[in-house]
Amino acid sequence: MVAVEAPAKVNLTLTVTGRRADGYHWIESLMQTVDLVDRVVLVRTPSEAGVRCVGNGVPVGDGNLACRAVRALQEAVPPPAGEWEGVTIRIRKRIPVAGGLAGGSANAAAALIGANALWGLGIGRKELARIGAQVGADVPFCLYGGTAVAQGIGDVLEPVPPAPPLAGVILNPGFPVSTARVYQLYDEWRLPLGEEGRARAMAEAVAAHDVRAVAQLLQNDLEAVTVRLHPEVAALRELVLSAGALGAVMCGSGPSVFGLAENPEHGEHLARRLAGRVPFAVACRFVSHGARITGFAQGPGGEGGTIVCADR
Ligand code: ATP
């Protein structure tokens, strides 16, 4: 049995820099993992072959990115003991689904790390990232985590050295937004493509722990689409700014919004002020890691096994 935590990501900048013939877009983004996490537990289920996913509010079976990731892993490497044994992946969701926070990709990254450990495969992170990229463009980032300038379709990563963590609050209006639809409308509405450079400027501001510069540089090209579809997103932005956030930006394709705080205490204060006024408001801090193992139990696994958790 292996327990893995899967941190959400926020985009401090997101610039759409080009369009590909296959419908994907080139982007440049400063991505950051935060301490809003899902818990992913992999349990051996020798009686049932195959990969099974269960959890609150997530698709079961192959519709689940965690399932797909483990299947991709099984296709990429030979089974350690002749054939693959069954595995159940239990997901305890805290990250809002289809919220622009890469929750599904984070679960996929966690499942890859968990399966690698469960079966003692010894696969390096670079190879896991290559396998994960087949499942989703954000999976490589969710494996590494921390702060990174992302290019390509979000899968080409340049890490930024860890700095003292910044903090804020994440708000979600309680409904999902389809990433594919937002990019489709970005094209249909002929919204302009942007220049590269902002993510690097943001990386410098984060590395320097310059909260004012970070606040000024926050920007997301996809906001123009999502706000038009869902004016609630603009309202969330205004709400967090009027509560005292230094700046605010939509995460990914939305609808979640990140509000930047002066420090962790200010982030907690903002979350308390906004709780009850929006469906989801949690304080968050930047973290310098991606999906990581928090508990491991040897033996046959199953419901009776014990997981020793390294934190919380
Ligand atoms: P995207 O990577 O598309 O920008 P997002 O961060 O906006 O995603 P996710 O929470 O990753 O949102 O969900 C995107 C889609 O993936 C949803 O339609 C959801 O049903 C599906 N999905 C599959 N597996 C998972 C999972 N383990 N957790 C959350 N969503 C999942």
Short mmCIF file of C-alpha atoms and ligand atoms in Angstrom, two decimals:
data_model
loop_
_atom_site.label_atom_id
_atom_site.label_comp_id
_atom_site.label_asym_id
_atom_site.label_seq_id
_atom_site.Cartn_x
_atom_site.Cartn_y
_atom_site.Cartn_z
CA MET A 1 0.00 0.00 0.00
CA VAL A 2 1.39 3.40 -0.89
CA ALA A 3 -0.02 6.81 0.05
CA VAL A 4 0.88 9.79 -2.10
CA GLU A 5 -0.05 13.44 -1.80
CA ALA A 6 -0.88 15.28 -5.00
CA PRO A 7 -0.51 19.09 -4.85
CA ALA A 8 -2.60 21.40 -7.01
CA LYS A 9 -0.94 23.93 -9.31
CA VAL A 10 -1.64 27.58 -9.93
CA ASN A 11 -0.52 29.55 -12.98
CA LEU A 12 0.90 32.90 -11.91
CA THR A 13 1.14 33.82 -15.58
CA LEU A 14 -0.34 32.11 -18.63
CA THR A 15 0.35 33.47 -22.10
CA VAL A 16 -1.05 31.80 -25.22
CA THR A 17 1.83 32.14 -27.71
CA GLY A 18 0.72 29.99 -30.65
CA ARG A 19 -1.76 27.56 -32.15
CA ARG A 20 -1.03 24.06 -33.37
CA ALA A 21 -2.80 22.35 -36.23
CA ASP A 22 -4.04 19.60 -33.87
CA GLY A 23 -6.00 22.05 -31.68
CA TYR A 24 -3.36 22.25 -28.93
CA HIS A 25 -1.83 25.65 -28.10
CA TRP A 26 1.68 26.76 -27.35
CA ILE A 27 1.79 28.47 -24.02
CA GLU A 28 4.26 30.10 -21.70
CA SER A 29 3.36 29.90 -18.03
CA LEU A 30 4.86 30.26 -14.60
CA MET A 31 3.53 27.23 -12.77
CA GLN A 32 3.61 26.75 -9.03
CA THR A 33 2.52 23.89 -6.76
CA VAL A 34 0.59 24.77 -3.60
CA ASP A 35 -0.31 22.92 -0.42
CA LEU A 36 -3.90 22.23 -1.51
CA VAL A 37 -3.57 18.46 -1.97
CA ASP A 38 -5.50 15.33 -2.90
CA ARG A 39 -4.60 12.05 -1.18
CA VAL A 40 -4.00 9.12 -3.51
CA VAL A 41 -3.62 5.61 -2.06
CA LEU A 42 -2.67 2.59 -4.16
CA VAL A 43 -3.68 -0.78 -2.78
CA ARG A 44 -2.74 -4.14 -4.29
CA THR A 45 -5.87 -6.10 -5.25
CA PRO A 46 -4.49 -9.45 -6.41
CA SER A 47 -7.98 -10.96 -6.64
CA GLU A 48 -9.00 -8.43 -9.30
CA ALA A 49 -6.74 -7.89 -12.25
CA GLY A 50 -6.62 -4.43 -13.77
CA VAL A 51 -6.56 -0.88 -12.51
CA ARG A 52 -9.54 0.50 -10.62
CA CYS A 53 -10.14 4.04 -9.38
CA VAL A 54 -12.49 5.08 -6.61
CA GLY A 55 -12.94 8.47 -4.98
CA ASN A 56 -15.27 11.35 -4.24
CA GLY A 57 -16.42 13.13 -7.39
CA VAL A 58 -13.95 11.57 -9.83
CA PRO A 59 -14.63 9.33 -12.83
CA VAL A 60 -14.15 5.62 -12.21
CA GLY A 61 -12.16 3.40 -14.55
CA ASP A 62 -10.38 4.68 -17.63
CA GLY A 63 -12.08 8.07 -17.48
CA ASN A 64 -9.82 8.74 -14.52
CA LEU A 65 -6.42 10.18 -15.35
CA ALA A 66 -4.82 8.25 -12.46
CA CYS A 67 -6.05 4.98 -13.99
CA ARG A 68 -4.86 5.98 -17.43
CA ALA A 69 -1.44 6.88 -16.05
CA VAL A 70 -0.96 3.47 -14.43
CA ARG A 71 -2.07 1.73 -17.62
CA ALA A 72 0.41 3.82 -19.63
CA LEU A 73 3.12 2.79 -17.15
CA GLN A 74 2.18 -0.86 -17.58
CA GLU A 75 2.47 -0.50 -21.33
CA ALA A 76 5.86 1.22 -21.09
CA VAL A 77 7.69 -1.29 -18.89
CA PRO A 78 7.56 -5.06 -18.39
CA PRO A 79 5.77 -6.39 -15.27
CA PRO A 80 8.21 -7.25 -12.46
CA ALA A 81 6.64 -10.67 -11.77
CA GLY A 82 5.56 -12.05 -15.14
CA GLU A 83 2.19 -10.30 -15.19
CA TRP A 84 0.67 -7.21 -13.63
CA GLU A 85 -1.30 -7.67 -10.45
CA GLY A 86 -4.47 -5.66 -9.81
CA VAL A 87 -4.39 -2.29 -8.10
CA THR A 88 -7.07 -0.06 -6.62
CA ILE A 89 -6.39 3.65 -6.57
CA ARG A 90 -8.36 5.52 -3.89
CA ILE A 91 -8.54 9.26 -4.36
CA ARG A 92 -9.60 11.65 -1.60
CA LYS A 93 -10.35 14.84 -3.51
CA ARG A 94 -9.89 18.28 -2.02
CA ILE A 95 -8.84 19.97 -5.27
CA PRO A 96 -12.00 21.16 -7.08
CA VAL A 97 -12.62 18.99 -10.18
CA ALA A 98 -12.26 20.79 -13.53
CA GLY A 99 -11.19 23.85 -11.57
CA GLY A 100 -8.08 24.86 -13.53
CA LEU A 101 -5.87 23.52 -10.73
CA ALA A 102 -4.59 20.42 -12.59
CA GLY A 103 -6.21 18.09 -10.06
CA GLY A 104 -6.54 15.22 -12.53
CA SER A 105 -2.94 15.61 -13.69
CA ALA A 106 -1.79 15.76 -10.06
CA ASN A 107 -3.63 12.50 -9.38
CA ALA A 108 -2.03 10.95 -12.48
CA ALA A 109 1.43 12.03 -11.28
CA ALA A 110 0.71 10.63 -7.82
CA ALA A 111 -0.48 7.34 -9.29
CA LEU A 112 2.73 7.01 -11.35
CA ILE A 113 4.93 7.64 -8.32
CA GLY A 114 2.80 5.31 -6.19
CA ALA A 115 2.78 2.47 -8.74
CA ASN A 116 6.53 2.81 -9.24
CA ALA A 117 7.05 2.37 -5.49
CA LEU A 118 4.34 -0.27 -4.97
CA TRP A 119 5.85 -2.59 -7.54
CA GLY A 120 9.50 -1.60 -6.93
CA LEU A 121 9.98 -0.67 -10.58
CA GLY A 122 12.85 1.75 -9.98
CA ILE A 123 11.83 4.09 -12.81
CA GLY A 124 13.43 7.55 -12.67
CA ARG A 125 11.38 10.75 -12.56
CA LYS A 126 12.42 11.75 -16.08
CA GLU A 127 11.00 8.53 -17.52
CA LEU A 128 7.86 8.85 -15.37
CA ALA A 129 7.43 12.35 -16.82
CA ARG A 130 7.75 10.98 -20.35
CA ILE A 131 5.06 8.38 -19.63
CA GLY A 132 2.90 10.97 -17.82
CA ALA A 133 3.04 13.39 -20.76
CA GLN A 134 1.06 10.83 -22.82
CA VAL A 135 -1.79 11.19 -20.30
CA GLY A 136 -1.81 14.97 -19.93
CA ALA A 137 0.39 17.98 -20.65
CA ASP A 138 0.44 19.04 -16.98
CA VAL A 139 1.49 15.64 -15.61
CA PRO A 140 5.27 16.26 -15.95
CA PHE A 141 4.97 19.49 -13.96
CA CYS A 142 2.86 17.72 -11.30
CA LEU A 143 5.63 15.12 -10.94
CA TYR A 144 8.35 17.72 -10.34
CA GLY A 145 6.31 20.52 -8.73
CA GLY A 146 7.84 23.63 -7.21
CA THR A 147 8.19 26.67 -9.45
CA ALA A 148 8.81 26.26 -13.18
CA VAL A 149 8.58 28.15 -16.43
CA ALA A 150 6.48 25.91 -18.67
CA GLN A 151 6.54 26.12 -22.46
CA GLY A 152 5.47 23.91 -25.35
CA ILE A 153 1.96 22.71 -24.47
CA GLY A 154 2.93 23.07 -20.81
CA ASP A 155 5.19 20.03 -20.83
CA VAL A 156 8.60 21.66 -21.44
CA LEU A 157 9.78 22.71 -18.01
CA GLU A 158 12.55 24.93 -16.74
CA PRO A 159 12.75 24.75 -12.94
CA VAL A 160 13.14 27.90 -10.86
CA PRO A 161 15.25 27.43 -7.68
CA PRO A 162 13.20 27.21 -4.47
CA ALA A 163 12.64 30.49 -2.63
CA PRO A 164 10.86 31.34 0.65
CA PRO A 165 7.25 30.39 -0.04
CA LEU A 166 4.64 32.96 -0.96
CA ALA A 167 1.03 32.49 0.12
CA GLY A 168 -2.51 33.31 -0.86
CA VAL A 169 -6.03 32.03 -1.10
CA ILE A 170 -7.78 29.86 -3.69
CA LEU A 171 -11.43 30.49 -4.49
CA ASN A 172 -13.74 28.34 -6.57
CA PRO A 173 -17.32 29.16 -7.59
CA GLY A 174 -18.51 25.54 -7.40
CA PHE A 175 -18.94 24.66 -11.07
CA PRO A 176 -16.61 23.01 -13.60
CA VAL A 177 -15.09 24.57 -16.70
CA SER A 178 -13.91 22.55 -19.71
CA THR A 179 -10.33 23.41 -20.69
CA ALA A 180 -10.90 22.20 -24.26
CA ARG A 181 -13.92 24.52 -24.67
CA VAL A 182 -12.01 27.55 -23.37
CA TYR A 183 -9.16 27.03 -25.86
CA GLN A 184 -11.68 26.39 -28.65
CA LEU A 185 -13.37 29.74 -27.95
CA TYR A 186 -9.99 31.45 -27.67
CA ASP A 187 -9.56 30.53 -31.35
CA GLU A 188 -13.15 31.14 -32.46
CA TRP A 189 -13.10 34.62 -30.94
CA ARG A 190 -9.72 35.26 -32.55
CA LEU A 191 -8.14 36.46 -29.34
CA PRO A 192 -4.58 37.67 -29.88
CA LEU A 193 -1.46 35.59 -29.26
CA GLY A 194 0.99 36.96 -26.72
CA GLU A 195 4.74 37.43 -26.51
CA GLU A 196 7.01 35.24 -24.39
CA GLY A 197 8.84 36.77 -21.45
CA ARG A 198 6.30 37.38 -18.71
CA ALA A 199 6.79 33.95 -17.09
CA ARG A 200 10.52 34.57 -16.77
CA ALA A 201 9.93 37.99 -15.22
CA MET A 202 7.53 36.31 -12.80
CA ALA A 203 10.11 33.60 -12.03
CA GLU A 204 12.57 36.33 -11.02
CA ALA A 205 9.98 38.05 -8.85
CA VAL A 206 9.11 34.76 -7.10
CA ALA A 207 12.79 33.87 -6.62
CA ALA A 208 13.40 37.33 -5.11
CA HIS A 209 10.32 36.93 -2.88
CA ASP A 210 9.18 40.30 -4.23
CA VAL A 211 5.47 40.12 -3.42
CA ARG A 212 4.63 43.50 -5.00
CA ALA A 213 6.29 42.55 -8.31
CA VAL A 214 4.49 39.18 -8.26
CA ALA A 215 1.17 40.99 -7.75
CA GLN A 216 1.84 43.27 -10.72
CA LEU A 217 2.85 40.47 -13.07
CA LEU A 218 -0.13 38.13 -12.40
CA GLN A 219 -1.86 37.55 -15.74
CA ASN A 220 -3.79 34.86 -17.61
CA ASP A 221 -4.77 35.18 -21.30
CA LEU A 222 -7.57 32.59 -20.88
CA GLU A 223 -9.42 34.82 -18.42
CA ALA A 224 -10.87 36.79 -21.34
CA VAL A 225 -12.77 33.66 -22.44
CA THR A 226 -13.80 32.17 -19.10
CA VAL A 227 -14.99 35.49 -17.67
CA ARG A 228 -17.21 36.00 -20.72
CA LEU A 229 -18.70 32.51 -20.26
CA HIS A 230 -18.95 32.84 -16.48
CA PRO A 231 -19.06 36.40 -15.09
CA GLU A 232 -18.86 34.76 -11.62
CA VAL A 233 -15.10 34.45 -12.19
CA ALA A 234 -14.71 38.22 -12.51
CA ALA A 235 -16.84 38.58 -9.38
CA LEU A 236 -14.50 36.22 -7.46
CA ARG A 237 -11.54 38.30 -8.57
CA GLU A 238 -13.17 41.52 -7.40
CA LEU A 239 -14.22 39.91 -4.14
CA VAL A 240 -10.72 38.72 -3.22
CA LEU A 241 -9.20 42.08 -4.19
CA SER A 242 -11.75 43.98 -2.12
CA ALA A 243 -10.98 41.64 0.82
CA GLY A 244 -7.37 42.83 0.66
CA ALA A 245 -5.48 40.48 -1.69
CA LEU A 246 -2.45 42.15 -3.31
CA GLY A 247 -3.42 40.77 -6.71
CA ALA A 248 -5.58 38.05 -8.24
CA VAL A 249 -5.49 35.78 -11.26
CA MET A 250 -7.55 32.94 -12.69
CA CYS A 251 -5.91 29.49 -12.50
CA GLY A 252 -5.47 27.60 -15.81
CA SER A 253 -8.72 27.70 -17.78
CA GLY A 254 -10.60 28.50 -14.59
CA PRO A 255 -12.88 28.91 -12.86
CA SER A 256 -10.66 28.91 -9.72
CA VAL A 257 -9.03 32.21 -8.76
CA PHE A 258 -5.80 32.68 -6.83
CA GLY A 259 -5.54 35.75 -4.59
CA LEU A 260 -2.02 36.75 -3.52
CA ALA A 261 -1.46 37.48 0.18
CA GLU A 262 1.27 39.45 1.99
CA ASN A 263 2.24 36.33 3.95
CA PRO A 264 0.68 33.04 5.18
CA GLU A 265 -1.20 34.72 8.06
CA HIS A 266 -2.74 37.17 5.59
CA GLY A 267 -3.72 34.20 3.38
CA GLU A 268 -5.48 32.56 6.35
CA HIS A 269 -7.20 35.86 7.13
CA LEU A 270 -8.48 36.19 3.54
CA ALA A 271 -9.78 32.60 3.56
CA ARG A 272 -11.63 33.18 6.85
CA ARG A 273 -13.13 36.43 5.54
CA LEU A 274 -14.36 34.82 2.34
CA ALA A 275 -15.51 31.45 3.74
CA GLY A 276 -19.29 31.35 3.59
CA ARG A 277 -19.41 33.98 0.85
CA VAL A 278 -18.08 31.65 -1.85
CA PRO A 279 -18.50 27.87 -2.21
CA PHE A 280 -14.76 27.19 -1.75
CA ALA A 281 -12.11 29.38 -0.14
CA VAL A 282 -8.88 27.91 1.26
CA ALA A 283 -5.61 29.50 2.28
CA CYS A 284 -2.58 28.12 0.47
CA ARG A 285 1.21 28.32 0.50
CA PHE A 286 3.62 27.64 -2.31
CA VAL A 287 5.46 24.31 -1.98
CA SER A 288 8.70 23.24 -3.62
CA HIS A 289 7.64 19.68 -4.45
CA GLY A 290 5.22 17.82 -6.68
CA ALA A 291 3.47 14.51 -5.98
CA ARG A 292 5.30 12.68 -3.18
CA ILE A 293 4.99 9.57 -1.08
CA THR A 294 3.71 10.19 2.44
CA GLY A 295 3.16 6.61 3.62
CA PHE A 296 4.20 3.11 2.69
CA ALA A 297 3.19 -0.30 4.03
CA GLN A 298 4.80 -3.56 2.94
CA GLY A 299 2.83 -6.77 2.72
CA PRO A 300 -0.21 -7.95 0.84
CA GLY A 301 -2.08 -4.66 1.32
CA GLY A 302 -5.84 -4.63 1.09
CA GLU A 303 -8.19 -2.89 3.47
CA GLY A 304 -6.52 -4.29 6.58
CA GLY A 305 -3.04 -2.87 5.91
CA THR A 306 -1.65 0.03 7.86
CA ILE A 307 -0.37 3.18 6.27
CA VAL A 308 2.11 5.21 8.21
CA CYS A 309 1.73 8.78 7.05
CA ALA A 310 4.75 11.03 7.16
CA ASP A 311 2.70 14.16 7.59
CA ARG A 312 -0.70 15.29 8.82
P1 ATP B 1 -7.07 20.53 -17.17
O1 ATP B 1 -5.82 19.72 -16.97
O2 ATP B 1 -7.99 19.99 -18.22
O3 ATP B 1 -6.81 22.00 -17.27
P2 ATP B 1 -8.41 21.08 -14.70
O4 ATP B 1 -7.34 21.38 -13.77
O5 ATP B 1 -9.26 22.24 -15.13
O6 ATP B 1 -7.89 20.26 -15.90
P3 ATP B 1 -9.21 18.54 -13.59
O7 ATP B 1 -9.65 18.56 -12.17
O8 ATP B 1 -7.90 17.96 -13.89
O9 ATP B 1 -9.38 20.01 -14.10
O10 ATP B 1 -10.37 17.81 -14.43
C1 ATP B 1 -10.41 17.85 -15.83
C2 ATP B 1 -11.26 16.71 -16.33
O11 ATP B 1 -10.62 15.47 -16.04
C3 ATP B 1 -12.64 16.61 -15.70
O12 ATP B 1 -13.57 16.49 -16.75
C4 ATP B 1 -12.63 15.36 -14.86
O13 ATP B 1 -13.85 14.66 -14.88
C5 ATP B 1 -11.53 14.53 -15.49
N1 ATP B 1 -10.76 13.71 -14.53
C6 ATP B 1 -10.25 12.50 -14.78
N2 ATP B 1 -9.59 12.03 -13.72
C7 ATP B 1 -9.67 12.94 -12.77
C8 ATP B 1 -9.17 12.99 -11.43
N3 ATP B 1 -8.47 12.00 -10.91
N4 ATP B 1 -9.43 14.11 -10.73
C9 ATP B 1 -10.13 15.12 -11.29
N5 ATP B 1 -10.64 15.09 -12.53
C10 ATP B 1 -10.43 14.02 -13.28
#
